[in-house]
Coordinates of C-alpha atoms in Angstrom, one line a residue:
Chain A
M147 CA 69.2 -131.3 -90.8
I148 CA 66.2 -133.4 -91.9
K149 CA 64.1 -135.4 -89.4
V150 CA 61.0 -137.1 -90.6
K151 CA 58.8 -138.8 -88.0
N152 CA 55.8 -141.0 -88.5
L153 CA 54.8 -139.5 -91.8
Y154 CA 51.5 -140.6 -93.3
K155 CA 50.0 -139.4 -96.5
S156 CA 47.0 -140.6 -98.4
Y157 CA 45.0 -139.4 -101.4
R158 CA 41.3 -139.6 -101.8
N159 CA 40.4 -140.7 -105.2
Q160 CA 36.6 -141.2 -106.2
G161 CA 35.7 -142.0 -102.6
K162 CA 38.6 -144.5 -102.2
T163 CA 41.4 -143.6 -99.9
Q164 CA 44.8 -144.7 -101.1
Q165 CA 47.7 -144.7 -98.6
V166 CA 50.6 -143.3 -100.5
L167 CA 53.1 -142.9 -97.5
N168 CA 53.0 -145.2 -94.6
D169 CA 54.9 -144.5 -91.4
I170 CA 58.0 -142.9 -92.9
N171 CA 60.8 -142.2 -90.5
F172 CA 64.3 -141.0 -91.2
E173 CA 67.0 -138.6 -90.4
V174 CA 69.6 -137.0 -92.5
P175 CA 72.6 -135.3 -90.7
A176 CA 73.8 -131.9 -92.2
G177 CA 76.2 -132.2 -95.1
Q178 CA 75.1 -135.7 -96.2
V179 CA 73.6 -136.8 -99.5
F180 CA 70.5 -138.9 -98.8
G181 CA 69.0 -140.9 -101.6
I182 CA 65.4 -142.3 -101.7
I183 CA 65.3 -145.0 -104.4
G184 CA 62.2 -146.8 -105.5
K185 CA 60.2 -147.9 -108.5
S186 CA 57.7 -145.5 -110.0
G187 CA 54.6 -145.4 -107.9
A188 CA 56.4 -146.3 -104.7
G189 CA 55.6 -143.0 -103.2
K190 CA 59.0 -141.3 -103.5
S191 CA 57.7 -138.3 -105.5
T192 CA 55.1 -137.6 -102.8
L193 CA 57.7 -138.1 -100.1
I194 CA 60.1 -135.4 -101.6
K195 CA 57.2 -133.0 -102.2
C196 CA 56.3 -133.5 -98.4
L197 CA 59.9 -132.3 -97.5
N198 CA 59.0 -128.7 -98.4
L199 CA 55.4 -129.3 -97.8
L200 CA 54.3 -128.9 -101.5
E201 CA 52.2 -131.8 -100.3
R202 CA 50.9 -131.6 -96.8
P203 CA 51.1 -134.9 -95.0
D204 CA 48.0 -136.3 -93.1
S205 CA 50.1 -136.7 -90.0
G206 CA 53.7 -136.8 -88.8
E207 CA 56.5 -134.3 -88.3
I208 CA 58.8 -132.8 -90.9
I209 CA 61.6 -131.0 -89.2
I210 CA 64.0 -129.1 -91.3
D211 CA 66.8 -127.5 -89.5
G212 CA 64.9 -127.6 -86.2
I213 CA 61.7 -126.3 -87.5
D214 CA 58.6 -128.6 -87.9
L215 CA 57.2 -127.4 -91.2
T216 CA 53.8 -128.9 -90.5
K217 CA 53.3 -126.7 -87.5
I218 CA 54.0 -123.2 -89.0
T219 CA 51.8 -120.6 -90.7
S220 CA 51.8 -120.3 -94.4
N221 CA 53.9 -117.1 -94.3
E222 CA 56.5 -118.7 -92.1
L223 CA 56.5 -121.7 -94.5
R224 CA 57.3 -119.3 -97.4
V225 CA 60.3 -118.1 -95.5
Q226 CA 61.4 -121.6 -94.7
R227 CA 61.0 -122.6 -98.3
Q228 CA 63.6 -120.0 -99.2
Q229 CA 66.1 -122.1 -97.3
I230 CA 65.2 -125.1 -99.4
G231 CA 66.4 -125.3 -103.0
V232 CA 64.7 -127.7 -105.4
I233 CA 65.7 -129.1 -108.8
F234 CA 63.3 -130.9 -111.0
Q235 CA 63.3 -133.6 -113.6
H236 CA 62.0 -131.3 -116.3
F237 CA 64.0 -128.3 -115.1
N238 CA 61.0 -126.0 -115.0
L239 CA 62.7 -123.0 -116.5
L240 CA 60.7 -120.1 -117.8
N241 CA 61.1 -119.9 -121.5
S242 CA 60.2 -116.2 -121.5
K243 CA 63.2 -115.3 -119.5
T244 CA 67.0 -115.3 -120.1
I245 CA 69.3 -117.7 -118.2
F246 CA 70.3 -114.7 -116.1
D247 CA 66.7 -113.9 -115.2
N248 CA 65.8 -117.5 -114.6
V249 CA 68.6 -117.8 -112.1
A250 CA 67.8 -114.5 -110.5
L251 CA 64.1 -115.3 -110.1
P252 CA 64.2 -116.7 -106.5
L253 CA 66.0 -113.6 -105.3
I254 CA 63.4 -111.3 -107.0
L255 CA 60.6 -113.5 -105.5
H256 CA 62.2 -113.0 -102.1
G257 CA 62.0 -109.3 -102.6
N258 CA 65.6 -108.5 -103.4
H259 CA 65.8 -105.7 -105.9
D260 CA 69.4 -104.6 -105.5
K261 CA 70.6 -105.0 -109.1
A262 CA 74.3 -105.0 -108.4
Q263 CA 73.9 -107.7 -105.7
I264 CA 71.6 -109.8 -108.0
K265 CA 74.1 -109.5 -110.8
A266 CA 77.1 -110.6 -108.6
A267 CA 75.2 -113.6 -107.2
V268 CA 73.9 -114.8 -110.5
Q269 CA 77.4 -114.6 -112.0
E270 CA 78.8 -116.5 -109.1
M271 CA 76.2 -119.3 -109.5
L272 CA 76.6 -119.4 -113.3
Q273 CA 80.3 -119.8 -112.8
L274 CA 79.8 -122.6 -110.3
V275 CA 77.7 -124.6 -112.8
G276 CA 80.0 -123.7 -115.7
L277 CA 77.5 -121.6 -117.7
E278 CA 79.1 -118.1 -117.3
D279 CA 78.8 -117.4 -121.1
F280 CA 75.1 -118.3 -121.3
A281 CA 73.7 -115.4 -119.2
N282 CA 71.9 -113.7 -122.1
K283 CA 70.6 -116.8 -123.9
Y284 CA 67.2 -118.3 -123.6
P285 CA 66.3 -121.9 -122.3
A286 CA 65.1 -122.9 -125.7
S287 CA 68.7 -122.8 -127.0
L288 CA 70.2 -125.0 -124.3
S289 CA 70.7 -128.8 -124.1
G290 CA 69.1 -130.9 -121.4
G291 CA 72.2 -131.0 -119.3
Q292 CA 72.7 -127.2 -119.5
K293 CA 69.1 -126.7 -118.6
Q294 CA 69.6 -128.8 -115.4
R295 CA 72.7 -126.7 -114.7
V296 CA 70.6 -123.6 -114.9
G297 CA 68.1 -125.4 -112.6
I298 CA 70.9 -126.0 -110.1
A299 CA 72.2 -122.5 -110.2
R300 CA 68.6 -121.2 -109.6
A301 CA 68.1 -123.6 -106.7
L302 CA 71.4 -122.5 -105.1
I303 CA 71.3 -118.8 -105.5
T304 CA 69.5 -118.2 -102.2
K305 CA 72.2 -120.1 -100.4
P306 CA 69.9 -122.7 -99.1
K307 CA 71.0 -125.3 -96.4
L308 CA 69.1 -128.1 -98.1
L309 CA 68.7 -129.0 -101.7
L310 CA 66.0 -131.3 -102.8
S311 CA 66.4 -133.2 -106.1
D312 CA 63.3 -134.6 -107.7
E313 CA 64.6 -137.2 -110.3
A314 CA 67.1 -134.5 -111.5
T315 CA 68.9 -136.7 -113.9
S316 CA 66.0 -139.0 -115.1
A317 CA 65.5 -137.0 -118.3
L318 CA 69.2 -137.0 -119.2
D319 CA 71.4 -139.4 -121.1
P320 CA 74.0 -141.4 -119.2
Q321 CA 76.9 -139.1 -119.9
T322 CA 75.1 -136.0 -119.0
T323 CA 73.7 -137.7 -115.9
A324 CA 77.3 -138.4 -114.8
S325 CA 78.4 -134.8 -115.3
I326 CA 75.3 -133.5 -113.3
L327 CA 76.1 -135.9 -110.5
D328 CA 79.7 -134.8 -110.4
L329 CA 78.4 -131.2 -110.1
L330 CA 76.0 -132.1 -107.3
L331 CA 78.8 -133.9 -105.5
E332 CA 81.1 -130.9 -106.0
I333 CA 78.4 -128.6 -104.6
N334 CA 77.8 -131.0 -101.6
R335 CA 81.5 -130.8 -100.8
K336 CA 82.2 -127.2 -101.6
L337 CA 79.2 -125.6 -100.0
G338 CA 78.5 -128.3 -97.4
I339 CA 74.9 -128.4 -98.4
T340 CA 72.7 -131.3 -97.4
I341 CA 71.1 -133.0 -100.4
A342 CA 68.0 -135.1 -100.4
L343 CA 67.2 -136.8 -103.7
I344 CA 64.7 -139.3 -105.1
T345 CA 65.6 -141.5 -108.1
H346 CA 64.9 -144.8 -109.7
E347 CA 68.5 -145.1 -111.0
L348 CA 70.9 -147.1 -109.0
E349 CA 73.8 -145.1 -110.6
V350 CA 72.7 -142.0 -108.8
V351 CA 72.8 -143.6 -105.3
R352 CA 76.0 -145.4 -106.0
K353 CA 77.8 -142.3 -107.1
I354 CA 76.8 -139.6 -104.7
C355 CA 74.7 -140.9 -101.8
D356 CA 76.0 -141.4 -98.2
K357 CA 72.7 -142.8 -97.0
V358 CA 69.9 -144.5 -98.8
A359 CA 66.3 -145.4 -98.1
V360 CA 64.6 -148.0 -100.3
I361 CA 60.9 -147.2 -100.6
D362 CA 58.2 -149.6 -101.9
G363 CA 54.5 -149.4 -101.5
G364 CA 54.8 -146.3 -99.5
R365 CA 57.0 -147.7 -96.8
I366 CA 60.7 -147.6 -96.3
I367 CA 61.8 -151.2 -96.5
E368 CA 65.4 -150.7 -96.0
L369 CA 67.5 -147.7 -94.7
G370 CA 71.2 -147.4 -94.0
N371 CA 74.5 -146.4 -95.3
A372 CA 74.7 -146.6 -99.1
V373 CA 77.6 -149.0 -98.9
D374 CA 75.7 -151.4 -96.6
V375 CA 72.4 -151.3 -98.4
L376 CA 73.9 -151.6 -101.8
L377 CA 76.2 -154.5 -101.1
H378 CA 74.2 -156.5 -98.5
P379 CA 70.5 -155.8 -99.1
R380 CA 68.5 -157.6 -96.5
E381 CA 65.1 -157.5 -98.1
A382 CA 64.3 -159.5 -101.2
L383 CA 62.6 -156.5 -102.7
T384 CA 65.6 -154.4 -102.2
R385 CA 67.8 -157.0 -103.6
K386 CA 65.7 -157.1 -106.7
L387 CA 65.9 -153.3 -107.0
I388 CA 69.5 -152.7 -106.2
V389 CA 71.7 -155.7 -106.5
E390 CA 73.8 -155.5 -109.5
E391 CA 71.6 -156.6 -112.2
E392 CA 74.4 -158.2 -114.1
T393 CA 75.5 -160.2 -111.1
D394 CA 72.0 -161.3 -110.5
K395 CA 71.5 -162.5 -114.0
Y396 CA 74.8 -164.2 -113.9
L397 CA 73.9 -166.0 -110.7
E398 CA 70.8 -167.4 -112.2
N399 CA 72.7 -168.7 -115.2
V400 CA 75.4 -170.2 -113.0
Q401 CA 72.9 -172.0 -110.8
Q402 CA 71.2 -173.7 -113.6
F403 CA 74.6 -174.6 -115.3
Y404 CA 76.2 -176.0 -112.1
Q405 CA 73.3 -178.2 -111.1
F406 CA 75.0 -181.1 -112.9
E407 CA 78.4 -180.7 -111.3
K408 CA 77.4 -180.0 -107.8
N409 CA 79.4 -181.9 -105.3
A410 CA 80.5 -181.5 -101.7
N411 CA 83.9 -180.3 -102.7
R412 CA 82.9 -177.3 -104.7
H413 CA 81.2 -174.2 -103.3
L414 CA 80.2 -171.0 -105.0
L415 CA 80.4 -167.9 -102.9
L416 CA 79.6 -164.2 -103.5
L417 CA 82.2 -162.2 -101.7
S418 CA 81.8 -158.4 -101.0
F419 CA 84.4 -156.3 -99.5
V420 CA 84.5 -152.6 -98.8
G421 CA 87.1 -149.9 -98.0
E422 CA 90.7 -150.7 -97.5
T423 CA 90.2 -154.5 -97.7
T424 CA 89.5 -154.0 -101.4
Y425 CA 93.1 -153.5 -102.0
Q426 CA 94.5 -156.5 -100.0
P427 CA 95.4 -159.8 -101.6
L428 CA 92.5 -161.4 -100.0
L429 CA 92.0 -164.4 -102.1
S430 CA 95.6 -165.6 -102.0
I431 CA 95.6 -165.2 -98.3
V432 CA 92.5 -167.3 -97.9
A433 CA 93.8 -169.9 -100.4
K434 CA 97.1 -170.3 -98.5
E435 CA 95.7 -170.4 -95.0
A436 CA 92.8 -172.7 -95.8
N437 CA 94.5 -174.7 -98.4
V438 CA 91.8 -174.4 -101.0
E439 CA 91.8 -173.8 -104.7
F440 CA 89.7 -171.0 -106.1
S441 CA 88.6 -169.7 -109.5
I442 CA 86.9 -166.3 -110.0
L443 CA 83.8 -166.6 -112.2
R444 CA 82.8 -163.0 -112.2
G445 CA 84.0 -159.9 -110.5
E446 CA 83.4 -156.2 -110.1
L447 CA 85.4 -153.4 -108.5
G448 CA 84.0 -150.0 -108.0
R449 CA 83.1 -147.1 -105.7
I450 CA 80.0 -146.2 -103.8
K451 CA 80.5 -142.5 -103.4
D452 CA 84.1 -142.5 -101.8
T453 CA 84.2 -146.0 -100.6
P454 CA 85.9 -148.6 -102.9
F455 CA 84.1 -151.9 -103.0
G456 CA 84.6 -155.2 -104.7
Q457 CA 82.1 -158.0 -105.4
L458 CA 83.4 -161.4 -106.6
L459 CA 81.8 -164.6 -107.5
V460 CA 84.3 -167.2 -106.5
E461 CA 84.2 -171.0 -106.7
F462 CA 86.2 -172.7 -104.0
E463 CA 87.4 -176.3 -104.3
G464 CA 88.8 -178.2 -101.3
G465 CA 86.3 -180.1 -99.2
E466 CA 84.1 -179.2 -96.2
D467 CA 86.9 -178.6 -93.8
G468 CA 88.8 -176.4 -96.1
L469 CA 85.8 -174.4 -96.9
S470 CA 84.8 -173.7 -93.3
L471 CA 88.3 -172.7 -92.6
A472 CA 88.3 -170.4 -95.6
K473 CA 85.0 -168.9 -94.4
S474 CA 86.5 -168.1 -90.9
V475 CA 89.6 -166.6 -92.5
M476 CA 87.4 -164.4 -94.6
T477 CA 85.3 -163.3 -91.6
R478 CA 88.6 -162.4 -89.8
L479 CA 89.7 -160.4 -92.8
G480 CA 86.4 -158.5 -93.0
V481 CA 85.1 -160.1 -96.1
H482 CA 81.4 -160.5 -96.3
Y483 CA 80.3 -163.7 -98.0
E484 CA 77.1 -165.2 -99.1
T485 CA 76.9 -168.9 -99.9
I486 CA 75.3 -169.6 -103.2
Y487 CA 75.6 -173.4 -102.7
Chain B
M1451 CA 46.2 -90.9 -166.9
A1452 CA 45.9 -94.1 -164.8
I1453 CA 44.4 -92.0 -162.0
A1454 CA 41.8 -90.6 -164.5
I1455 CA 40.7 -94.1 -165.5
I1456 CA 40.4 -95.3 -161.9
N1457 CA 38.3 -92.2 -161.0
D1458 CA 36.1 -92.9 -164.1
L1459 CA 35.5 -96.4 -162.8
L1460 CA 34.8 -95.2 -159.2
T1461 CA 32.5 -92.4 -160.0
N1462 CA 30.6 -92.6 -156.7
V1463 CA 33.6 -92.7 -154.4
D1464 CA 34.1 -89.7 -152.2
W1465 CA 37.7 -90.1 -151.0
S1466 CA 37.4 -87.7 -148.1
E1467 CA 34.4 -89.7 -146.8
I1468 CA 36.4 -92.9 -147.2
S1469 CA 39.2 -91.5 -145.2
D1470 CA 37.0 -90.2 -142.5
A1471 CA 35.3 -93.7 -142.4
S1472 CA 38.7 -95.4 -142.3
L1473 CA 39.8 -93.2 -139.4
D1474 CA 36.4 -94.1 -137.5
T1475 CA 37.1 -97.8 -138.1
L1476 CA 40.6 -97.5 -136.7
F1477 CA 39.4 -95.5 -133.8
M1478 CA 36.8 -98.2 -132.9
L1479 CA 39.2 -101.0 -133.5
G1480 CA 41.9 -99.3 -131.4
F1481 CA 39.8 -98.7 -128.4
S1482 CA 37.8 -101.8 -128.5
V1483 CA 41.0 -103.9 -128.7
F1484 CA 42.6 -102.0 -125.9
F1485 CA 39.6 -102.4 -123.6
S1486 CA 38.9 -106.0 -124.5
T1487 CA 42.6 -106.8 -123.6
I1488 CA 42.7 -105.0 -120.2
I1489 CA 39.4 -106.5 -119.2
G1490 CA 40.0 -109.9 -120.7
I1491 CA 43.5 -110.5 -119.1
P1492 CA 42.3 -110.2 -115.6
I1493 CA 39.2 -112.2 -116.2
G1494 CA 41.2 -114.9 -118.0
L1495 CA 43.5 -115.0 -114.9
V1496 CA 40.6 -115.3 -112.5
L1497 CA 39.0 -118.0 -114.6
F1498 CA 42.3 -120.0 -114.6
L1499 CA 43.3 -119.4 -111.0
T1500 CA 39.9 -120.3 -109.6
S1501 CA 39.5 -123.5 -111.7
R1502 CA 39.9 -126.9 -110.2
G1503 CA 43.2 -127.7 -108.8
R1504 CA 44.7 -124.2 -109.2
L1505 CA 46.2 -121.8 -106.8
L1506 CA 42.9 -120.1 -105.9
Q1507 CA 40.5 -122.9 -106.5
N1508 CA 37.0 -121.7 -106.0
G1509 CA 34.1 -123.5 -107.6
P1510 CA 31.3 -120.9 -107.1
I1511 CA 33.4 -118.0 -108.5
Y1512 CA 34.6 -120.1 -111.4
N1513 CA 31.2 -121.4 -112.3
V1514 CA 29.4 -118.0 -112.2
L1515 CA 32.1 -116.3 -114.1
S1516 CA 32.4 -119.1 -116.6
F1517 CA 28.6 -119.0 -117.1
I1518 CA 28.5 -115.2 -117.7
I1519 CA 31.3 -115.5 -120.2
N1520 CA 29.4 -118.3 -122.0
V1521 CA 26.2 -116.2 -122.1
L1522 CA 28.0 -113.2 -123.5
R1523 CA 29.7 -115.4 -126.1
S1524 CA 26.4 -117.0 -127.2
I1525 CA 24.6 -113.7 -127.9
P1526 CA 24.8 -112.9 -131.6
F1527 CA 26.7 -109.7 -132.0
I1528 CA 23.9 -108.0 -134.0
I1529 CA 21.6 -108.6 -131.0
L1530 CA 24.3 -107.4 -128.5
L1531 CA 24.5 -104.2 -130.4
I1532 CA 20.8 -103.5 -129.7
V1533 CA 20.7 -104.8 -126.2
M1534 CA 23.7 -102.6 -125.4
I1535 CA 22.1 -99.3 -126.5
P1536 CA 20.7 -98.2 -123.1
V1537 CA 24.0 -99.3 -121.3
T1538 CA 26.1 -97.3 -123.9
T1539 CA 23.8 -94.3 -123.6
M1540 CA 24.2 -94.4 -119.8
L1541 CA 28.0 -94.8 -120.1
L1542 CA 28.8 -92.3 -122.9
G1543 CA 25.6 -90.2 -123.3
T1544 CA 25.1 -91.5 -126.8
S1545 CA 24.9 -94.8 -128.6
L1546 CA 25.6 -93.3 -132.0
G1547 CA 28.8 -92.8 -134.0
A1548 CA 32.1 -94.5 -133.7
K1549 CA 32.2 -93.7 -130.0
G1550 CA 28.9 -95.4 -129.3
T1551 CA 30.0 -98.7 -130.8
I1552 CA 32.9 -99.2 -128.5
P1553 CA 31.0 -100.6 -125.5
P1554 CA 29.2 -103.3 -127.5
L1555 CA 32.4 -104.1 -129.3
V1556 CA 34.2 -104.6 -126.0
V1557 CA 31.4 -106.6 -124.5
G1558 CA 31.4 -108.8 -127.7
A1559 CA 35.1 -109.3 -127.7
F1560 CA 36.4 -109.6 -124.1
P1561 CA 34.7 -112.9 -123.2
F1562 CA 36.3 -114.5 -126.2
F1563 CA 39.6 -113.0 -125.4
A1564 CA 39.4 -114.0 -121.8
R1565 CA 38.9 -117.7 -122.8
L1566 CA 42.0 -117.4 -125.0
V1567 CA 44.0 -116.1 -122.0
E1568 CA 42.6 -118.9 -119.8
N1569 CA 43.7 -121.4 -122.5
A1570 CA 47.1 -119.9 -122.8
L1571 CA 47.5 -120.2 -119.0
K1572 CA 46.4 -123.8 -119.0
E1573 CA 49.3 -124.5 -121.4
I1574 CA 51.9 -123.6 -118.8
D1575 CA 53.5 -126.7 -117.4
N1576 CA 52.5 -127.7 -114.0
G1577 CA 56.1 -128.0 -112.9
I1578 CA 56.4 -124.2 -113.2
F1579 CA 53.9 -123.9 -110.4
H1580 CA 55.8 -126.4 -108.3
M1581 CA 58.9 -124.4 -108.9
A1582 CA 57.3 -121.1 -108.0
E1583 CA 55.8 -122.5 -104.8
S1584 CA 59.1 -124.1 -103.8
C1585 CA 60.7 -120.7 -104.1
G1586 CA 58.1 -119.4 -101.6
A1587 CA 56.4 -117.1 -104.1
T1588 CA 53.1 -115.5 -103.3
T1589 CA 50.1 -115.7 -105.7
W1590 CA 50.7 -112.1 -106.8
Q1591 CA 54.3 -112.8 -107.5
I1592 CA 53.4 -115.9 -109.5
I1593 CA 51.0 -113.8 -111.6
W1594 CA 53.3 -111.0 -112.1
H1595 CA 56.8 -112.6 -112.4
I1596 CA 55.8 -116.0 -114.0
L1597 CA 52.4 -116.2 -115.6
L1598 CA 52.2 -112.9 -117.4
P1599 CA 55.7 -113.1 -118.9
E1600 CA 55.2 -116.8 -119.9
I1601 CA 51.9 -116.2 -121.7
L1602 CA 53.0 -112.9 -123.5
P1603 CA 53.5 -114.5 -126.9
S1604 CA 50.2 -116.3 -126.6
V1605 CA 48.5 -113.2 -125.5
I1606 CA 49.9 -111.3 -128.5
A1607 CA 48.6 -114.0 -130.8
S1608 CA 45.2 -113.9 -129.1
I1609 CA 45.0 -110.1 -129.4
T1610 CA 45.7 -110.5 -133.2
V1611 CA 42.8 -113.0 -133.5
T1612 CA 40.5 -110.8 -131.4
A1613 CA 41.4 -107.7 -133.4
I1614 CA 40.5 -109.4 -136.6
A1615 CA 37.2 -110.6 -135.2
L1616 CA 36.6 -107.0 -134.1
V1617 CA 37.3 -105.7 -137.7
S1618 CA 34.2 -107.5 -138.9
Y1619 CA 32.3 -106.5 -135.7
T1620 CA 32.9 -102.9 -136.4
A1621 CA 31.5 -103.3 -139.9
M1622 CA 28.4 -104.8 -138.4
A1623 CA 28.2 -102.0 -136.0
G1624 CA 27.6 -99.8 -139.0
A1625 CA 24.1 -101.2 -139.2
V1626 CA 23.0 -99.5 -136.1
G1627 CA 24.5 -96.2 -136.9
G1628 CA 28.0 -97.0 -135.8
G1629 CA 30.0 -95.2 -138.5
G1630 CA 33.2 -96.4 -140.0
L1631 CA 33.8 -98.4 -143.2
G1632 CA 31.0 -100.9 -142.5
D1633 CA 28.6 -98.0 -142.2
L1634 CA 29.8 -96.6 -145.6
A1635 CA 29.4 -100.0 -147.2
I1636 CA 25.8 -100.4 -146.1
R1637 CA 24.6 -96.9 -146.8
Y1638 CA 26.3 -96.4 -150.2
G1639 CA 27.1 -99.9 -151.4
Y1640 CA 24.0 -101.7 -150.2
Q1641 CA 21.2 -99.2 -150.0
R1642 CA 22.2 -97.0 -153.0
F1643 CA 23.7 -99.7 -155.1
Q1644 CA 27.0 -98.0 -155.4
T1645 CA 29.1 -101.1 -155.9
D1646 CA 32.3 -99.2 -156.4
V1647 CA 32.1 -97.9 -152.8
M1648 CA 31.3 -101.3 -151.5
L1649 CA 34.4 -102.6 -153.3
I1650 CA 36.7 -99.9 -151.9
T1651 CA 35.5 -100.5 -148.3
V1652 CA 36.0 -104.3 -148.7
V1653 CA 39.4 -103.9 -150.2
L1654 CA 40.4 -101.6 -147.3
M1655 CA 39.2 -104.1 -144.7
V1656 CA 41.0 -106.9 -146.4
V1657 CA 44.2 -104.7 -146.2
L1658 CA 43.5 -103.9 -142.6
V1659 CA 43.1 -107.5 -141.6
Q1660 CA 46.3 -108.5 -143.5
V1661 CA 48.3 -105.8 -141.8
I1662 CA 47.0 -106.8 -138.3
Q1663 CA 47.8 -110.5 -138.9
M1664 CA 51.3 -109.7 -140.3
F1665 CA 52.2 -107.4 -137.5
G1666 CA 50.8 -109.8 -134.9
D1667 CA 52.7 -112.8 -136.4
L1668 CA 56.0 -110.8 -136.6
L1669 CA 55.7 -109.8 -132.9
V1670 CA 54.9 -113.4 -131.8
R1671 CA 57.7 -114.7 -133.8
W1672 CA 60.1 -112.2 -132.4
L1673 CA 58.9 -113.0 -128.8
R1674 CA 59.1 -116.7 -129.3
K1675 CA 62.6 -116.6 -130.9
K1676 CA 64.1 -115.1 -127.8

C-alpha cells in the first residue's frame, strides 16, 4: 500500500541546509497499522507530511497504492489525496460549521452535491464514531476526544484506502487516548484500511501497531514488527526510547544494589516471551530441567496489539553449569533472554 | 406642554431639514459601507493569500498592493475628499451632495477594512490549511468553503468598526458640500452659531453609532455562539 524509497528532505534556513529526512525506506502492506515513533524534532512530522506530499521531498519515491505521488501533476495529486484521509493532533475542525458540515466537507470539496447521498454518508460516519446525536452541534461545544472523533469521521467519509494520523492522540488525556486508539483499531479491522501514524507515545505503538519504525535525526534507526522492536530493541537509542521505562529504571537500581552480592552462583536475566509461550509454565520447566532456583524480581504481562507478551526480571541461583543448562532450555522453549550479569 | 418647552429651547431647529439630513447620512453610510465591504474583502483576501508562506505567495503583488493600501490609509480624510473631486466627477458627474461623497468615503474606508480582513485571515490556524490541502481542495474551494465562513464573525465585527469610522467621515464630508448631518452641523451650528442645531446633530450621531455598535455586537455574538 505504501512504499517509500530513498526519501530525502531538507530545509533551507538562512542559507544553511538542514537535512530533515535521510534515506528513508519502508513498505507497509495493505491493512496494516504502521507506526513511526520518535522524539520531537526527529523528522516524523515531516515524514508523514511527505506521505501525501504536503511536503515535497528533495528526492525519492512515495508510492501509494501503486502511484508515485512525486511524479504526477498537481491535479492528479488532488485526486490521489482524496484517497488518503488525514487526522490531526489539533483536529482542525471549522468552528463556523456544524459537526455535520465539518464531516461533509471533504465530499463537498470533491464536488459531490447530492444532498441525500451526503446526508446518508455523514450519518453512517457519525454512527461509526459514536456521535450520531451531535450532527447539529458546533465544535466549540465538544470535548477533545469528541473533536477527534469528528476528525476521524471526516477523514473516513471519502472511503479512503489509507489513513494518516499526525499525532492524533497527543493532545488527549490517557483515557481519551485509549478510546480513540480503540476506535482506530476498530476502523482498521472493520474497513480494512491501512493506517500510518506518527507518535511519540509508546502506548500508541503498543496498542495498535503491527509494524513500527523508530526515527531519530531524520533516519530510521530500527524497523520491524512491533513485537520484535518493542521487546528486543537492537539500537541503544531505540532502547532508550521504547524499552519499558519502569523496567529500565528498575534495572539501574538493581545493578547498583547487587554489586555487593555478585557471585558466580547468581545471575540476573531479563526474559521476554511472546505469543503462546506466554501462557506456558516456563519458569518451572526451566527450574526442573536445569535444577536451578529462581526468584522473580519484577514482571510484566501485556499485549502488543494482538500479541500477548511477558517480560520478567529473574534471578537464577545454581552455578555456572545449571545456568548454561537453563539458558539452553529457555532457547528451546522460545524464550528470549538477556543477561544482565 | 413638554413638547412646547423643547421647541422653545430649540428655536432654530427645522425638523424637516434634520430628517432630510439624517436620511442623507444614512444613504452615504449605507452605500459607503456596502462598497467598502465588497471591495475590501477581495483585497484583504489577495493580501493574505499572496503574503509569504501562503497559498498564492507572490512578493511583487503583495508589496505593491500593501504599499497602495498604506498610502491610501496615510492620506488624511479631509485631503482625500479634495483629491477625489475630479475622480468623483468623472464617475458620477458630480462631486456634490450625498451621492458625491460616496467615492471618497469608500476610498477612505476600504483600505482600512481590507487590513482588518487580512488580519482576520491570519488568525486562522495553519492546521486548517493542511486539512484543506489534504482533502485535495483547490484555492477557490479553500476561499469559498473554508476561509470566508471561518472569518464571517470577524468580518461582521470589522464592518461595525468601519461603519462607525465612516459615521465621522460622513460628517467631515459635510465640509466640502457633502450634505447629511455633518453638513447641517457645520452650516447652522458652526457658521450661524445655532448651538441647538449642533446639539441635535451630535445627539443623532451618537445614537447612530450606538445602534451600529449594538447591532454589530449582537450579530457577532450570535455567530460566535453557534
